[in-house]
């Protein structure tokens, strides 16, 4: 990155309201506010007992989750390491690696009523490729839900708004009773990411 580009990036990043707020609130990333907004709108965490956070690094969603005293267990999963957080069980696992997923599920050894996924594939900038990679990730997340969700469990999943969104919705509706698309204000306007809140896992 050239010096000028770096300083532009730095300026837009530090100017960002949610970046400043996350520093003030001691969150590890601005992503915390996306989950907070989702909770404010859908009360999905306060209705849950056991939660699994897929793609949890650096851990700001986990920091939000530990404030919910109704939660009996919080498990974070990521292919990268996460600085430990009290009351959180972290498992290092690539959700696209079936052997690692099988080991992680063995370690968790209980059903869950809420799965969160903030995972995005590495962006190539080629729309079609990125969308296809997102569909892959979503299939992997759903495969995990199949093994670990209770009937009527819920899922919050990050997706890209694009041509494949209707395929993704179809995939999610085959497993959940209803789904709703929600773009938090804290998600950058120029980012095509959005979230789908899925209610009522169908066994
Ligand atoms: C946007 S970050 C998540 C931020 C997190 N929600 C937070 O609040 O700190 C996406 C994460 O997904 C993880 N990730 C991407 N692909 C993954 C995969 N195949 N398996 C596990 N984690 C993955 C990345 O390592 C990254 O930490």
Short mmCIF file of N, CA, C and O and ligand atoms in Angstrom, two decimals, residues 28-32 34-35 53-63 77-82 93-97 117-122 137 140 158 193 195, ligand 1:
data_model
loop_
_atom_site.label_atom_id
_atom_site.label_comp_id
_atom_site.label_asym_id
_atom_site.label_seq_id
_atom_site.Cartn_x
_atom_site.Cartn_y
_atom_site.Cartn_z
N UNK A 28 -13.27 -5.35 21.11
CA UNK A 28 -12.12 -5.68 20.27
C UNK A 28 -12.34 -5.26 18.82
O UNK A 28 -11.38 -5.19 18.05
N UNK A 29 -13.59 -5.06 18.43
CA UNK A 29 -13.84 -4.55 17.07
C UNK A 29 -15.21 -3.89 17.00
O UNK A 29 -16.07 -4.10 17.87
N UNK A 30 -15.39 -3.07 15.96
CA UNK A 30 -16.66 -2.37 15.76
C UNK A 30 -17.80 -3.34 15.47
O UNK A 30 -18.97 -2.99 15.57
N UNK A 31 -17.46 -4.60 15.13
CA UNK A 31 -18.49 -5.60 14.82
C UNK A 31 -19.44 -5.81 15.99
O UNK A 31 -20.60 -6.20 15.80
N UNK A 32 -18.97 -5.51 17.21
CA UNK A 32 -19.82 -5.68 18.40
C UNK A 32 -21.18 -5.02 18.22
O UNK A 32 -22.22 -5.57 18.59
N UNK A 34 -22.93 -4.51 15.62
CA UNK A 34 -23.85 -5.19 14.70
C UNK A 34 -24.68 -6.20 15.50
O UNK A 34 -25.90 -6.28 15.35
N UNK A 35 -23.99 -6.95 16.37
CA UNK A 35 -24.72 -7.93 17.18
C UNK A 35 -25.64 -7.23 18.17
O UNK A 35 -26.77 -7.68 18.40
N UNK A 53 -20.59 -19.24 18.45
CA UNK A 53 -20.25 -18.07 17.63
C UNK A 53 -19.17 -18.50 16.62
O UNK A 53 -18.01 -18.68 16.98
N UNK A 54 -19.59 -18.67 15.36
CA UNK A 54 -18.67 -19.13 14.31
C UNK A 54 -17.96 -17.93 13.68
O UNK A 54 -18.62 -16.97 13.29
N UNK A 55 -16.64 -18.03 13.56
CA UNK A 55 -15.87 -16.90 13.03
C UNK A 55 -15.82 -15.80 14.07
O UNK A 55 -16.15 -14.64 13.80
N UNK A 56 -15.41 -16.19 15.28
CA UNK A 56 -15.57 -15.28 16.44
C UNK A 56 -14.42 -14.31 16.64
O UNK A 56 -14.53 -13.37 17.43
N UNK A 57 -13.27 -14.51 15.95
CA UNK A 57 -12.09 -13.66 16.19
C UNK A 57 -12.31 -12.27 15.59
O UNK A 57 -12.96 -12.14 14.55
N UNK A 58 -11.83 -11.21 16.23
CA UNK A 58 -11.02 -11.18 17.45
C UNK A 58 -11.81 -11.35 18.74
O UNK A 58 -11.21 -11.48 19.81
N UNK A 59 -13.15 -11.34 18.68
CA UNK A 59 -13.89 -11.69 19.88
C UNK A 59 -14.88 -10.66 20.39
O UNK A 59 -15.36 -10.77 21.51
N UNK A 60 -15.23 -9.66 19.57
CA UNK A 60 -16.14 -8.63 20.10
C UNK A 60 -17.56 -9.16 20.29
O UNK A 60 -18.25 -8.75 21.22
N UNK A 61 -18.01 -10.10 19.44
CA UNK A 61 -19.35 -10.68 19.67
C UNK A 61 -19.32 -11.48 20.97
O UNK A 61 -20.28 -11.47 21.73
N UNK A 62 -18.20 -12.16 21.22
CA UNK A 62 -18.08 -12.92 22.48
C UNK A 62 -18.16 -11.96 23.67
O UNK A 62 -18.77 -12.27 24.69
N UNK A 63 -17.52 -10.79 23.54
CA UNK A 63 -17.57 -9.79 24.63
C UNK A 63 -19.02 -9.34 24.88
O UNK A 63 -19.39 -9.08 26.02
N UNK A 77 -15.76 -20.21 17.87
CA UNK A 77 -14.98 -21.02 16.93
C UNK A 77 -14.37 -20.10 15.89
O UNK A 77 -15.05 -19.21 15.36
N UNK A 78 -13.09 -20.30 15.60
CA UNK A 78 -12.45 -19.54 14.52
C UNK A 78 -11.23 -20.33 14.05
O UNK A 78 -10.65 -21.11 14.81
N UNK A 79 -10.84 -20.07 12.79
CA UNK A 79 -9.62 -20.74 12.31
C UNK A 79 -8.38 -20.00 12.83
O UNK A 79 -7.27 -20.53 12.75
N UNK A 80 -8.59 -18.78 13.35
CA UNK A 80 -7.48 -18.03 13.97
C UNK A 80 -7.65 -18.04 15.48
O UNK A 80 -8.75 -18.25 16.00
N UNK A 81 -6.51 -17.75 16.17
CA UNK A 81 -6.57 -17.71 17.63
C UNK A 81 -7.34 -16.50 18.13
O UNK A 81 -7.45 -15.49 17.42
N UNK A 82 -7.84 -16.62 19.35
CA UNK A 82 -8.55 -15.52 20.00
C UNK A 82 -7.96 -15.35 21.40
O UNK A 82 -7.75 -16.34 22.10
N UNK A 93 -10.80 -23.91 14.86
CA UNK A 93 -11.34 -24.86 13.86
C UNK A 93 -11.68 -24.11 12.58
O UNK A 93 -12.27 -23.02 12.64
N UNK A 94 -11.33 -24.71 11.47
CA UNK A 94 -11.74 -24.18 10.17
C UNK A 94 -13.05 -24.88 9.80
O UNK A 94 -13.06 -26.11 9.65
N UNK A 95 -14.12 -24.12 9.68
CA UNK A 95 -15.43 -24.78 9.47
C UNK A 95 -15.54 -25.42 8.08
O UNK A 95 -16.50 -26.11 7.81
N UNK A 96 -14.53 -25.20 7.23
CA UNK A 96 -14.55 -25.86 5.92
C UNK A 96 -13.72 -27.14 5.93
O UNK A 96 -13.56 -27.78 4.89
N UNK A 97 -13.21 -27.49 7.12
CA UNK A 97 -12.40 -28.72 7.24
C UNK A 97 -13.22 -29.72 8.06
O UNK A 97 -13.41 -29.55 9.27
N UNK A 117 -23.04 -16.65 12.97
CA UNK A 117 -21.91 -16.75 12.04
C UNK A 117 -21.63 -15.38 11.42
O UNK A 117 -22.47 -14.82 10.71
N UNK A 118 -20.45 -14.86 11.74
CA UNK A 118 -20.01 -13.58 11.16
C UNK A 118 -18.89 -13.85 10.15
O UNK A 118 -18.09 -12.97 9.86
N UNK A 119 -18.87 -15.07 9.64
CA UNK A 119 -17.80 -15.46 8.70
C UNK A 119 -18.05 -14.89 7.31
O UNK A 119 -19.17 -14.93 6.81
N UNK A 120 -16.99 -14.36 6.73
CA UNK A 120 -17.04 -13.98 5.31
C UNK A 120 -15.84 -14.64 4.64
O UNK A 120 -14.77 -14.72 5.24
N UNK A 121 -16.02 -15.13 3.42
CA UNK A 121 -14.85 -15.70 2.73
C UNK A 121 -13.87 -14.59 2.36
O UNK A 121 -14.24 -13.41 2.34
N UNK A 122 -12.62 -14.95 2.08
CA UNK A 122 -11.68 -13.94 1.60
C UNK A 122 -12.24 -13.34 0.31
O UNK A 122 -12.67 -14.08 -0.58
N UNK A 137 -19.67 -21.22 2.27
CA UNK A 137 -19.58 -20.99 3.73
C UNK A 137 -20.94 -21.27 4.37
O UNK A 137 -21.03 -21.93 5.41
N UNK A 140 -21.60 -24.82 4.76
CA UNK A 140 -20.82 -25.37 5.88
C UNK A 140 -21.46 -25.01 7.22
O UNK A 140 -21.51 -25.84 8.13
N UNK A 158 -24.13 -13.96 8.54
CA UNK A 158 -23.75 -12.87 7.62
C UNK A 158 -23.79 -13.40 6.19
O UNK A 158 -23.33 -14.51 5.92
N UNK A 193 -22.31 -6.52 2.85
CA UNK A 193 -22.70 -7.50 3.88
C UNK A 193 -24.06 -7.15 4.46
O UNK A 193 -24.44 -5.98 4.57
N UNK A 195 -27.20 -9.28 7.24
CA UNK A 195 -27.38 -10.43 8.13
C UNK A 195 -28.76 -11.03 7.91
O UNK A 195 -29.71 -10.31 7.58
C1 LIG B 1 -15.53 -10.41 10.50
S1 LIG B 1 -14.57 -11.50 11.42
C2 LIG B 1 -15.58 -11.81 12.80
C3 LIG B 1 -15.61 -10.72 13.82
C4 LIG B 1 -16.25 -11.19 15.11
N1 LIG B 1 -17.69 -11.38 14.95
C5 LIG B 1 -16.03 -10.22 16.22
O1 LIG B 1 -17.00 -9.62 16.66
O2 LIG B 1 -14.89 -10.08 16.67
C6 LIG B 1 -14.70 -12.99 10.50
C7 LIG B 1 -13.92 -14.15 11.11
O3 LIG B 1 -14.24 -15.34 10.39
C8 LIG B 1 -13.12 -16.19 10.46
N2 LIG B 1 -13.21 -17.21 9.41
C9 LIG B 1 -13.21 -17.02 8.07
N3 LIG B 1 -13.31 -18.21 7.45
C10 LIG B 1 -13.37 -19.17 8.43
C11 LIG B 1 -13.48 -20.58 8.41
N4 LIG B 1 -13.52 -21.27 7.24
N5 LIG B 1 -13.52 -21.24 9.59
C12 LIG B 1 -13.47 -20.54 10.76
N6 LIG B 1 -13.36 -19.21 10.84
C13 LIG B 1 -13.32 -18.52 9.68
C14 LIG B 1 -11.93 -15.24 10.27
O4 LIG B 1 -10.77 -15.82 10.79
C15 LIG B 1 -12.40 -14.00 11.04
O5 LIG B 1 -11.86 -14.01 12.32
#
